[in-house]
XYZ file of C-alpha atoms in Angstrom:
615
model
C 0.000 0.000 0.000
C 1.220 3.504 -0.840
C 0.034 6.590 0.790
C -0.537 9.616 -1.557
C -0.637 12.727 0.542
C -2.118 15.730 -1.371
C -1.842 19.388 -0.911
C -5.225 19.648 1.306
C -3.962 17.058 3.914
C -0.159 18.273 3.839
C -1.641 21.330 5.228
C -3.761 20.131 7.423
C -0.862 17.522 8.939
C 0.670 20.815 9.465
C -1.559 22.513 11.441
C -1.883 19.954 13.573
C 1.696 19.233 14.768
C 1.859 22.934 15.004
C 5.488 23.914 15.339
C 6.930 21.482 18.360
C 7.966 17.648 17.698
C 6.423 15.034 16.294
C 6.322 11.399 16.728
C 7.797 10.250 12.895
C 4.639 8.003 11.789
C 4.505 4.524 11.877
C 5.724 3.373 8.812
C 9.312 4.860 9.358
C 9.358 3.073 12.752
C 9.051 -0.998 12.282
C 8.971 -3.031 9.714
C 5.911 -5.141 10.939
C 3.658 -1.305 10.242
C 2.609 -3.110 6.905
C 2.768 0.769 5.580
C 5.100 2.395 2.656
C 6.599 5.296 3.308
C 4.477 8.401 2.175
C 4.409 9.677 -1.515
C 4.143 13.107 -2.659
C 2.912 14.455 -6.354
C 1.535 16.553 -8.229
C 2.064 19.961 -9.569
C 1.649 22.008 -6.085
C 3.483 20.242 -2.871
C 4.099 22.002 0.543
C 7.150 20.598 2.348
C 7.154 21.687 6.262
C 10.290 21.455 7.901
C 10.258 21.060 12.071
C 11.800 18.946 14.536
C 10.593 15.561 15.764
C 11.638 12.143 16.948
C 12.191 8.873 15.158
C 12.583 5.648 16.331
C 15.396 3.534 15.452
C 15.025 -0.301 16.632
C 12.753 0.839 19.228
C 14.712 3.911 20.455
C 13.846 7.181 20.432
C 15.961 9.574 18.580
C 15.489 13.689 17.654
C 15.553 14.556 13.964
C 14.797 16.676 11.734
C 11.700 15.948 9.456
C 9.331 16.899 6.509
C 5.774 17.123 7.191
C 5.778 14.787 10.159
C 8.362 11.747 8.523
C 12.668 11.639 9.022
C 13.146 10.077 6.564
C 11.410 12.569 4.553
C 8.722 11.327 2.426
C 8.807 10.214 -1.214
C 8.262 12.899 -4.005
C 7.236 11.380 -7.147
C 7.604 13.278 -10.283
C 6.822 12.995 -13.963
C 9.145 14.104 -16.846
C 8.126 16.808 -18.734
C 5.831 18.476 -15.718
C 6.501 21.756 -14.010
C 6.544 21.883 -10.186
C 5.953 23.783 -7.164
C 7.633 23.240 -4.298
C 6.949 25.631 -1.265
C 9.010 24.509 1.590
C 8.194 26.267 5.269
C 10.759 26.255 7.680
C 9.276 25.659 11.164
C 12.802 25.296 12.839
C 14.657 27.967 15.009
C 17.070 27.893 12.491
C 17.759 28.206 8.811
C 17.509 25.665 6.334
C 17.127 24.708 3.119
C 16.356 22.116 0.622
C 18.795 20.861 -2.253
C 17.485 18.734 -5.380
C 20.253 16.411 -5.565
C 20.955 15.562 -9.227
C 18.502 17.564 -10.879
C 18.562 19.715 -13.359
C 17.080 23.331 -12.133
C 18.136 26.695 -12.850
C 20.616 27.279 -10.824
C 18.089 30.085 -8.130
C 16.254 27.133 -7.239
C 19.719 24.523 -6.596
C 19.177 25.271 -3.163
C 22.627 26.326 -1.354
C 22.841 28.743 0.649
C 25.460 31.382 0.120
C 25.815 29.962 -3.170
C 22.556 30.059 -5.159
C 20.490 31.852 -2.956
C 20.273 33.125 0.529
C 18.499 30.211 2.315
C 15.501 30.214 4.158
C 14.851 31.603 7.381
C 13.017 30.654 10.300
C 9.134 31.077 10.232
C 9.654 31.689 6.571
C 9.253 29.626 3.304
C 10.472 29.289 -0.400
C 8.772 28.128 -3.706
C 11.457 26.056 -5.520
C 9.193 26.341 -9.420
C 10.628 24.514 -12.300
C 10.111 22.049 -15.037
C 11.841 18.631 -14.708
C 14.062 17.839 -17.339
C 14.973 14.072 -16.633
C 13.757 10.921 -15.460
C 14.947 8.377 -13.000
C 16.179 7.810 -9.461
C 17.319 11.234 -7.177
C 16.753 12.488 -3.730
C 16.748 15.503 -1.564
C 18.472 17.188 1.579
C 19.409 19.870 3.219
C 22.478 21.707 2.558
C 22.498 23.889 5.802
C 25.098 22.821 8.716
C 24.240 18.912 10.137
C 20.848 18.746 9.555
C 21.727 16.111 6.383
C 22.603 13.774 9.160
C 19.451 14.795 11.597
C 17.188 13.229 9.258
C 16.577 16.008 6.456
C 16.866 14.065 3.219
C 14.589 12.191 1.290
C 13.687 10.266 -2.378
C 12.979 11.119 -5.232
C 11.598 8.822 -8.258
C 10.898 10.719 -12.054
C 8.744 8.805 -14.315
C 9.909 8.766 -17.940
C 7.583 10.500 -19.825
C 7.240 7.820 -22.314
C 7.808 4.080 -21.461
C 10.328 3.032 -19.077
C 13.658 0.478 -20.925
C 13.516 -0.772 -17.333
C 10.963 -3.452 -17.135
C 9.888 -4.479 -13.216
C 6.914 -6.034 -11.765
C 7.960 -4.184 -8.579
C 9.629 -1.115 -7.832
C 11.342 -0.276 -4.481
C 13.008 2.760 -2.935
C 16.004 1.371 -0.805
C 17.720 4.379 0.931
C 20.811 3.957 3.185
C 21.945 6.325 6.002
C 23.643 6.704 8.625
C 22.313 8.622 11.965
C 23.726 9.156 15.158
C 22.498 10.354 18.305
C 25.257 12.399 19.147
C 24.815 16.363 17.588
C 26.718 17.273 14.404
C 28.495 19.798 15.788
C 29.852 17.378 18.613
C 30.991 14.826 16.021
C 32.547 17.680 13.865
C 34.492 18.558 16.973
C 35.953 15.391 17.746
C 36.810 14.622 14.299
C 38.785 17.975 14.776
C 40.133 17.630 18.179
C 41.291 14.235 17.799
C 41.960 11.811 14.476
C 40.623 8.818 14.743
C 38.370 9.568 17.332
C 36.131 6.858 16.584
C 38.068 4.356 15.219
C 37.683 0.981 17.401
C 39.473 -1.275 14.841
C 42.715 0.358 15.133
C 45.654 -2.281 14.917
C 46.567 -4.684 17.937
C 49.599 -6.431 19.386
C 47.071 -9.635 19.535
C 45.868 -8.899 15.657
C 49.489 -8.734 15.089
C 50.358 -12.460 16.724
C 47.259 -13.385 14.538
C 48.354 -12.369 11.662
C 44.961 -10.061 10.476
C 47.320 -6.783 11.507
C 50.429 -5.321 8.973
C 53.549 -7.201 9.413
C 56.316 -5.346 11.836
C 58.064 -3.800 9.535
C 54.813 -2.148 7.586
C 53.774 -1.256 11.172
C 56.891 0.394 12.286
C 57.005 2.174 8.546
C 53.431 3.811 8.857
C 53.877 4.303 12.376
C 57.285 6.575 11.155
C 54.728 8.695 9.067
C 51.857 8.524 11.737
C 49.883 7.139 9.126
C 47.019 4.944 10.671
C 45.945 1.757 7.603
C 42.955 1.370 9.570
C 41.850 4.703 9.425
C 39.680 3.678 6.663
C 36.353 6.177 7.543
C 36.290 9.185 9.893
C 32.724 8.317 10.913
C 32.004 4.600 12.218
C 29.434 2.244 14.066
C 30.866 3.811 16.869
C 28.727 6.765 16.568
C 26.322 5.786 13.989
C 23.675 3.694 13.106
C 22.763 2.562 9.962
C 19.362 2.754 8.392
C 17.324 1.422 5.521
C 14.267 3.554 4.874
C 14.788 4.888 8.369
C 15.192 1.378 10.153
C 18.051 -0.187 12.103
C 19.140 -3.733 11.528
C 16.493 -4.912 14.112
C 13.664 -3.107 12.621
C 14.504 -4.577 9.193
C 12.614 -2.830 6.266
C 10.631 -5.222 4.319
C 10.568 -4.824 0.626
C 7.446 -7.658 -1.145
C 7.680 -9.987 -3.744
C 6.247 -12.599 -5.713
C 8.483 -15.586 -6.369
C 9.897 -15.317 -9.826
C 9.201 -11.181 -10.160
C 11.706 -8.476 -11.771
C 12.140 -6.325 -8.679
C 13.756 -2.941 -9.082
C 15.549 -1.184 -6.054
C 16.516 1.853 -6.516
C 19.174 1.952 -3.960
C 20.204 5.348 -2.832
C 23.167 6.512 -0.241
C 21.807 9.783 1.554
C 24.142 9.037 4.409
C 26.257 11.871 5.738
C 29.919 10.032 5.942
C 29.607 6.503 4.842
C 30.466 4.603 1.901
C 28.230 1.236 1.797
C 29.157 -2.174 0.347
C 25.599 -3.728 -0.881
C 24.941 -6.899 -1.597
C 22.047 -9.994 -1.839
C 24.130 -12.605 -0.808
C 23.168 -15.778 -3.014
C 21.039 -12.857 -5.013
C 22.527 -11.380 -8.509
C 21.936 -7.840 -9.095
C 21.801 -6.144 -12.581
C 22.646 -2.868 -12.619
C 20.371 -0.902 -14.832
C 20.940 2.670 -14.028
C 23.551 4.892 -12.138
C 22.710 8.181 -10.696
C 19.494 8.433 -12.440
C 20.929 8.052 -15.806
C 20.058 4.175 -17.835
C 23.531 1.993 -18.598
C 23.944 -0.833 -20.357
C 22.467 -3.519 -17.742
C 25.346 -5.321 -15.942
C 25.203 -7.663 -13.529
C 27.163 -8.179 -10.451
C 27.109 -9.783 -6.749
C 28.302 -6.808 -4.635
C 28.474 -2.404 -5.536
C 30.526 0.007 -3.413
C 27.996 2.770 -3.316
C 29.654 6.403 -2.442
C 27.995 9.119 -0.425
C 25.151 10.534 -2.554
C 25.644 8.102 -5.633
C 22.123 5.998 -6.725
C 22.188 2.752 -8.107
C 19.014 0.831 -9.899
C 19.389 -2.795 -9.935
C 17.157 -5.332 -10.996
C 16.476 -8.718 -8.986
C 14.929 -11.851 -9.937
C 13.952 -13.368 -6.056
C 12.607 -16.627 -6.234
C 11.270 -19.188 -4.208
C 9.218 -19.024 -1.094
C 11.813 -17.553 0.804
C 13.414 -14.535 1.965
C 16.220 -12.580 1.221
C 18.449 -9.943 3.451
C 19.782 -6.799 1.732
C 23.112 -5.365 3.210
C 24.971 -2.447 3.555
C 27.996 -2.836 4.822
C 29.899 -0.252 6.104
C 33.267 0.530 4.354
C 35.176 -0.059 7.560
C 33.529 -2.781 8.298
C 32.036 -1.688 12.056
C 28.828 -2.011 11.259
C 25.696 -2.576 8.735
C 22.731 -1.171 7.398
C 19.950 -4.519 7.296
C 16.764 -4.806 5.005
C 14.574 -7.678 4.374
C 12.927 -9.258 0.725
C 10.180 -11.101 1.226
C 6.783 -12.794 -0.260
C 5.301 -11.878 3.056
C 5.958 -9.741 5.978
C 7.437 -11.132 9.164
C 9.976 -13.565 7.357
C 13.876 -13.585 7.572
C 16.395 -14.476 6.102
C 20.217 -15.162 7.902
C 22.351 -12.077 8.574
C 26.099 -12.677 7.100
C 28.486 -11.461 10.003
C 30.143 -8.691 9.388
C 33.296 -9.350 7.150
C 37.394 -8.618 8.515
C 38.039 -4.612 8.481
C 40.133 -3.528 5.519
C 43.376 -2.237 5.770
C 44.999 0.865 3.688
C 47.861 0.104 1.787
C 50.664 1.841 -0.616
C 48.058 2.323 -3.556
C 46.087 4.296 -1.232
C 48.599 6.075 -0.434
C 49.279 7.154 -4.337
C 52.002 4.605 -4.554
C 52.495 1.802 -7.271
C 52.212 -0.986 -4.780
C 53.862 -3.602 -6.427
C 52.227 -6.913 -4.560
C 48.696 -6.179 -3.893
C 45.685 -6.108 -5.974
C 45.455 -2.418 -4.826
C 47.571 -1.488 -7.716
C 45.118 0.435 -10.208
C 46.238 1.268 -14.357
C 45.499 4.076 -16.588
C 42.124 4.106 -18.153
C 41.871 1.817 -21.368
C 42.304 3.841 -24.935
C 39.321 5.425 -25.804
C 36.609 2.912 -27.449
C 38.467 0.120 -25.893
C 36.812 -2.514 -23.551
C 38.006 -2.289 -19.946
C 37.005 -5.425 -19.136
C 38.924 -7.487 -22.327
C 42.058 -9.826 -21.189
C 44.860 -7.821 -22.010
C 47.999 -9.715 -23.550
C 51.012 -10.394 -20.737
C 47.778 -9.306 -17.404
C 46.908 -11.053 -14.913
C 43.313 -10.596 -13.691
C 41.662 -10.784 -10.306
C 38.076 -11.777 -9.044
C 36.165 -8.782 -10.052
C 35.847 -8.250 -13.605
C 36.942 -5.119 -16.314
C 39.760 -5.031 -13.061
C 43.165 -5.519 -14.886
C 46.589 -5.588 -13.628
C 49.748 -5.130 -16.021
C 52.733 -6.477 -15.783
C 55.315 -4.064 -14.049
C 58.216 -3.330 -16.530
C 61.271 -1.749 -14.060
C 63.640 -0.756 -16.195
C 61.076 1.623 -17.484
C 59.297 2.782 -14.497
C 59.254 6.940 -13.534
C 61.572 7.045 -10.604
C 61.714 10.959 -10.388
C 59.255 10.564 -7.116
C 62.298 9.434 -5.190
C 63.915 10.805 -2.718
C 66.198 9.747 0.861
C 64.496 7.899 3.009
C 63.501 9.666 6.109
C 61.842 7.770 8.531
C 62.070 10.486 11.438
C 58.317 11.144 11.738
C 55.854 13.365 9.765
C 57.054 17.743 10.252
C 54.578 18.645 7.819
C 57.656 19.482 6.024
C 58.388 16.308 4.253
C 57.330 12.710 4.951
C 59.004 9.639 3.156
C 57.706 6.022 3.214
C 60.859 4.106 1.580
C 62.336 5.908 -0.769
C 58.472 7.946 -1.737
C 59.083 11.324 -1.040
C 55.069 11.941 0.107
C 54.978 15.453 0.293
C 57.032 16.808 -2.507
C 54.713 19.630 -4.293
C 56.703 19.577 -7.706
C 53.872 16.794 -8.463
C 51.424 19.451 -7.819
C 53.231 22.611 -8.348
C 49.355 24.535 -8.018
C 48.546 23.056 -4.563
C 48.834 25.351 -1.887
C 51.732 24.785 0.543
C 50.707 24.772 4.307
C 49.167 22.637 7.154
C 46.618 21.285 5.442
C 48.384 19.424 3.141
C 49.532 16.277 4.364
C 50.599 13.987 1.487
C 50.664 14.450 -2.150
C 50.706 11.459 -3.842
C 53.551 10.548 -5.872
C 52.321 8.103 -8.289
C 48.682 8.649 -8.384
C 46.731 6.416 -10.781
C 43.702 6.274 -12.421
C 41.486 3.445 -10.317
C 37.610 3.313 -11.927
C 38.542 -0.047 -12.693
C 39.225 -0.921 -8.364
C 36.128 -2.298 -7.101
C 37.111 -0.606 -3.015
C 38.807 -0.964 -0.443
C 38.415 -4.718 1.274
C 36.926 -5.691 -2.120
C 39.330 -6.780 -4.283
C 39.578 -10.330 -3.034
C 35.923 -11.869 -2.286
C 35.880 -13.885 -4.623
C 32.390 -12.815 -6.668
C 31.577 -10.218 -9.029
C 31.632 -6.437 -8.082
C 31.097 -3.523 -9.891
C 33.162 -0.844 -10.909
C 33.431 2.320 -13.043
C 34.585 0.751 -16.149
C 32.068 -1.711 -15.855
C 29.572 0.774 -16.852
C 28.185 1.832 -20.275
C 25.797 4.629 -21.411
C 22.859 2.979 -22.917
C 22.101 5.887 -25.124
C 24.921 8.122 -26.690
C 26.285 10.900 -25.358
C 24.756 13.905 -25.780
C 28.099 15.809 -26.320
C 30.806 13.793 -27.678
C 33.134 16.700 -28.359
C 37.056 16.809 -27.570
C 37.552 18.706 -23.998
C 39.220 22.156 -25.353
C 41.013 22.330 -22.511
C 41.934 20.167 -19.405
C 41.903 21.410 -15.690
C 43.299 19.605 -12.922
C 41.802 19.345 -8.919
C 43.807 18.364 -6.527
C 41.738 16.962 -3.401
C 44.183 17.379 -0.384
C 43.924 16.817 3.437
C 45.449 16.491 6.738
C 44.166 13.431 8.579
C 46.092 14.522 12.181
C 44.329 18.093 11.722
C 41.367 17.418 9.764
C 41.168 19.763 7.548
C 39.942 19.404 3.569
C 40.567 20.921 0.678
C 41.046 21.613 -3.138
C 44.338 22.233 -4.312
C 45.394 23.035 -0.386
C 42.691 25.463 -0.366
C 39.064 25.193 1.853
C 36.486 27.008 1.045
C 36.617 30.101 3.413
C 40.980 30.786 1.942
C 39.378 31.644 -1.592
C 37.355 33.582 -3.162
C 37.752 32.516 -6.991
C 35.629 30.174 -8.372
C 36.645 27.117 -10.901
C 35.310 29.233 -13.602
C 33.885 28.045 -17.251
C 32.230 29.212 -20.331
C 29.036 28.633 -21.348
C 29.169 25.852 -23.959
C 32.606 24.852 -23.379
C 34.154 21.158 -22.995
C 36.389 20.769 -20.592
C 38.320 17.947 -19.343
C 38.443 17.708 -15.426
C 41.141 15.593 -13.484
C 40.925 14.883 -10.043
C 43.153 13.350 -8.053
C 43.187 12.290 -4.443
C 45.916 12.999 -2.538
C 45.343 11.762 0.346
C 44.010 8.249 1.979
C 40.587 8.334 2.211
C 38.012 8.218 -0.851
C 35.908 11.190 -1.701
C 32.745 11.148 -3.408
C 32.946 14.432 -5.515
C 29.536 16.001 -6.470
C 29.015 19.073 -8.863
C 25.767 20.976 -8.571
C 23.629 21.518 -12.001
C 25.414 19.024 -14.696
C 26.358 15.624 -15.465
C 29.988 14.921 -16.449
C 31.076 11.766 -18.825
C 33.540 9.733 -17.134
C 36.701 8.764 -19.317
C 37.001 4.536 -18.930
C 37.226 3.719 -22.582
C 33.981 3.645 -23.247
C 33.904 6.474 -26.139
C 30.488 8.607 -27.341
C 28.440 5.789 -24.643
C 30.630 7.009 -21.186
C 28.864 6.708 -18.641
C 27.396 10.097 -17.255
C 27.238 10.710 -13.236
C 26.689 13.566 -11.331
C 28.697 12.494 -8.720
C 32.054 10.343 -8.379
C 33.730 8.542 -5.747
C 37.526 9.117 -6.283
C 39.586 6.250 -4.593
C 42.097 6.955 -1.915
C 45.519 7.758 -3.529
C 43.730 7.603 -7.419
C 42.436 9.993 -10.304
C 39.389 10.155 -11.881
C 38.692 11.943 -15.124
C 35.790 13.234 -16.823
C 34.249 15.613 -19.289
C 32.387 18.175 -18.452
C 30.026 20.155 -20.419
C 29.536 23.892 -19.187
C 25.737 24.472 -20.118
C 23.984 25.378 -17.435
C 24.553 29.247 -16.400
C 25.090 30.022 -12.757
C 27.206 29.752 -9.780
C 27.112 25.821 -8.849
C 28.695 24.080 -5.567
C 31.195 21.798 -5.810
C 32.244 19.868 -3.281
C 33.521 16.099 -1.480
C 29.915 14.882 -0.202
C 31.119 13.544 2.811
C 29.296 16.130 5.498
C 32.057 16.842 7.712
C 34.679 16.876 4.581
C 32.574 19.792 3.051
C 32.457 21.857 6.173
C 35.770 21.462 6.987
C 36.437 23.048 3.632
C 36.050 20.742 0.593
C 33.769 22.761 -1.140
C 34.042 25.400 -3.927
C 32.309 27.402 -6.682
C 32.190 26.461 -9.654
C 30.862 29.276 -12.085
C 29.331 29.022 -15.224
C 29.519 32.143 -17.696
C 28.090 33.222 -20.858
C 31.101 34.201 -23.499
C 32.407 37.568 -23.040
C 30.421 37.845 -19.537
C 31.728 40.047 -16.965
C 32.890 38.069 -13.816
């Protein structure tokens, strides 16, 4: 059953939760509620912001809701149709509301300080435009923590004409993360101390077991203060991870009929965590990536960034059920859903699998042993996923490593080794110099800059960390094709390249050494023009890079069918490249979506300009 919730009773809900908390209703607070979670449409929809309480396996929690439901509810859309959104703002505080993926002029993108001013308490906003697109989005705020309090929701866009994705059943499947510890509490700890909630850290016992670095690994990154286990800032230690707004004891139910083509449109609206989904003994095809149709593929397991949306198709059969997990990236805890023919059934709960452990490649280092090594993108028109002559391939497909030829290898990243502990001035690991800024001669020297990686490589074909060796099919980049042809298949004119830079010990984010508050200048384009963009990480942890108002084409060989995203999740110590086609006028955010990355400075402007415009 799915509850449409028009105009008439949105207002009327309203007045009568006045402007204290609510009580989130009771399909975002079991599993057993035998309710969907409410649906918006039409062509007039009132969104009212205001505080309330969720419960989370049976625990109360505060949040931050839309019209009485944290999760928000569902707005469903049609392509084609023009819409009206007034949101009111019933906090004590401002807000707003950003439309993650779509296409809107850029008044109505919805950041403050950046496309408008936002919206203040006891005030509201009328977000009016046509949609442009179709398929799978969602919604949040983009003021301070209140992402993580609960202030996101779906979205779904209906083609206008028929749908190349045939289902029998269609599910929304939306991870998060919430905590009940404030945002601005978590952002201090991150700040005050690294690794402040990081329980795996390495052991003398995990040593003697042999699931720890050897001794001499240890007492190298121990030389550079470099922590391999600091795999994710934010961790089951502080979070909890939902489905749909239920914890792993709640477990969301999605229904089925034996033998039926179930679409999930899986969706990470989490504030710092990267999930690793899987069906286990379920295949998944892969039919659409951030709301855009590819060329189905089908795999066992996805790495799913922050803000990234996956649509997969599943084939469930038997009288049975199935459990849906998303595992977080460190490993310290999971997000737990349920398919089923009927409510009430179970299936087992895999145990959580070993914490990875960082190694040289994500440091930006060739490392010669491990499957973390990563290779430059195939020639354009090439398949990624083709045995190369002289390679040797591991479990997850279109991932190819080459042989390493020595004699020809760049050595000019060497330097003395220096194993006297990180100054901020220079820190070695062998005979890598990791901090030598002739690699990145525009970076910005100063404390937060930690690293720059000295052999950075171009990894869309690395399925993520701890994934490289579980033996089933996962999904990456290269794996993915356009199913219709680019709209823009132009050569870039010109190529700019990002650095994204950090300092773990201080916590502090950047671009090119830079936050957000050091500079005023925006990455600046022209109207119409193609650019090629290259961003590389320097630093150990992934970042899922999102720019406002445009799709980009990623570069993995895959020619005029690339596959388009709106958002990328750049591997620790790897590149990603993409081309980018300016048309939408207007200043646009840019930023790492990981919350706390983006407000410790991660974030910039990019602005869009009509030829010959005045700045």
């Amino acid at each position: 059953m799915t509850l449409s919730i028009d105009r008439r009773t949105m207002l009327r809900t309203a007045a009568l939760t006045g402007a204290g908390c609510a009580v989130a209703p009771s399909w975002a607070q079991g599993g057993a509620s035998g309710l969907e979670r409410p649906t918006l449409s039409g062509e007039e929809i009132v969104l009212r912001i205001a505080r309330q309480t969720m419960a989370i396996d049976g625990t109360p929690s505060r949040a931050i809701g839309i019209n009485g439901a944290a999760p928000a509810p569902l707005i469903r859309l049609r392509e084609g149709q023009r819409v009206r959104l007034r949101v009111v703002n019933a906090l004590d505080v401002d807000t707003s509301l950003h439309w993650h993926g779509l296409l809107v002029p850029f008044q109505y993108d919805g950041v403050p300080g950046v496309s408008f001013p936002g919206i203040r308490p006891g005030t509201e906003f009328v977000y009016d435009f046509t949609v442009r697109q179709n398929g799978t989005y969602w919604y949040h705020s983009h003021s301070g923590g209140q992402e993580q309090e609960g202030l996101y929701g779906p979205i779904v866009i209906d083609p206008a004409g028929p749908d190349p994705v045939a289902s029998d059943r269609d599910h929304v499947v939306m991870f998060s993360d919430h905590s009940e510890q404030s945002p601005a509490a978590i952002f201090r700890r991150m700040k005050l101390q690294p690794g402040y909630y990081n329980f795996q850290r390495q052991t003398l016992a995990g040593l003697l077991a042999g699931r720890d670095q050897r001794a001499k690994d240890r007492r190298h990154w121990g030389a550079m203060r470099m922590d391999p286990a600091d795999i994710a800032d934010g961790t089951g230690a502080t979070y909890r991870y939902l489905v749909n707004g239920h914890g792993p004891r709640d477990s969301w139910t999605g229904l089925f009929e034996p033998g039926q083509r179930v679409r999930l449109r899986l969706i990470n609206a989490s504030a710092m965590t990267t999930f690793n989904v899987r069906i286990p003994g379920l295949a998944m095809t892969v039919v659409q990536a951030d709301g855009l149709n590819v060329r189905p593929v089908t795999v066992d397991e996805l790495q799913i960034g922050v803000a990234e949306t996956y649509d997969v198709i599943v084939t469930p059969t038997g009288d049975r059920a199935w459990t849906l997990v998303g595992e977080s990236i460190d490993r310290s805890g999971m997000a737990r859903a349920t398919l089923a023919p009927r409510r009430g059934m179970t299936a087992p709960v895999p145990p959580l699998r070993t914490r990875p452990l960082a190694t040289m490649a994500d440091m930006g280092m060739t490392d010669m042993g491990s499957g973390g090594m990563a290779t430059a993108p195939p020639p354009r028109g090439a398949d990624p996923s083709a045995e190369q002559n002289g390679s040797r391939r591991i479990a997850t497909p279109g991932y190819v490593v080459p042989p390493v030829d020595h004699a020809t290898m760049d050595h000019s990243a060497m330097s003395g080794m220096d194993h006297g502990g990180m100054d901020h001035g220079a820190m070695d690991h062998g005979d890598m110099a990791m901090r030598d800024f002739s690699h990145a001669p525009q970076v910005r020297k100063g404390p937060g800059v930690q690293t720059i990686a000295p052999m950075p490589v171009d990894r869309t074909g690395y399925p993520g960390q701890g994934l490289d060796d579980v033996g089933h099919r996962v999904l990456t980049y290269r794996d993915l094709v356009a199913l219709d042809r680019n709209p823009d298949v132009r050569a870039p004119d010109r190529t700019v390249t990002i650095h994204l830079t950090g300092n773990m010990e201080r916590f502090m984010w950047g671009f090119d050494g830079q936050r957000m508050v050091d500079t005023h200048e925006p990455f600046a384009f022209t109207l119409g023009e193609r650019v090629r963009v290259v961003l590389v990480n320097d630093t150990m942890m992934g970042h899922p890079i999102h720019l406002h108002g445009h799709f980009f084409d990623l570069v993995t060989g895959r020619g005029d069918h690339a596959p388009r995203k709106h958002t990328v999740l750049v591997q620790p110590g790897g590149t990603v490249t993409f081309d980018l086609t300016a048309d939408a006028v207007g200043d646009w955010a840019f930023h790492c979506h990981m919350l706390y990355h983006m407000l410790a400075g991660m974030m910039r402007v990019v602005s869009v300009r009509p030829r010959g415009a005045v700045a």
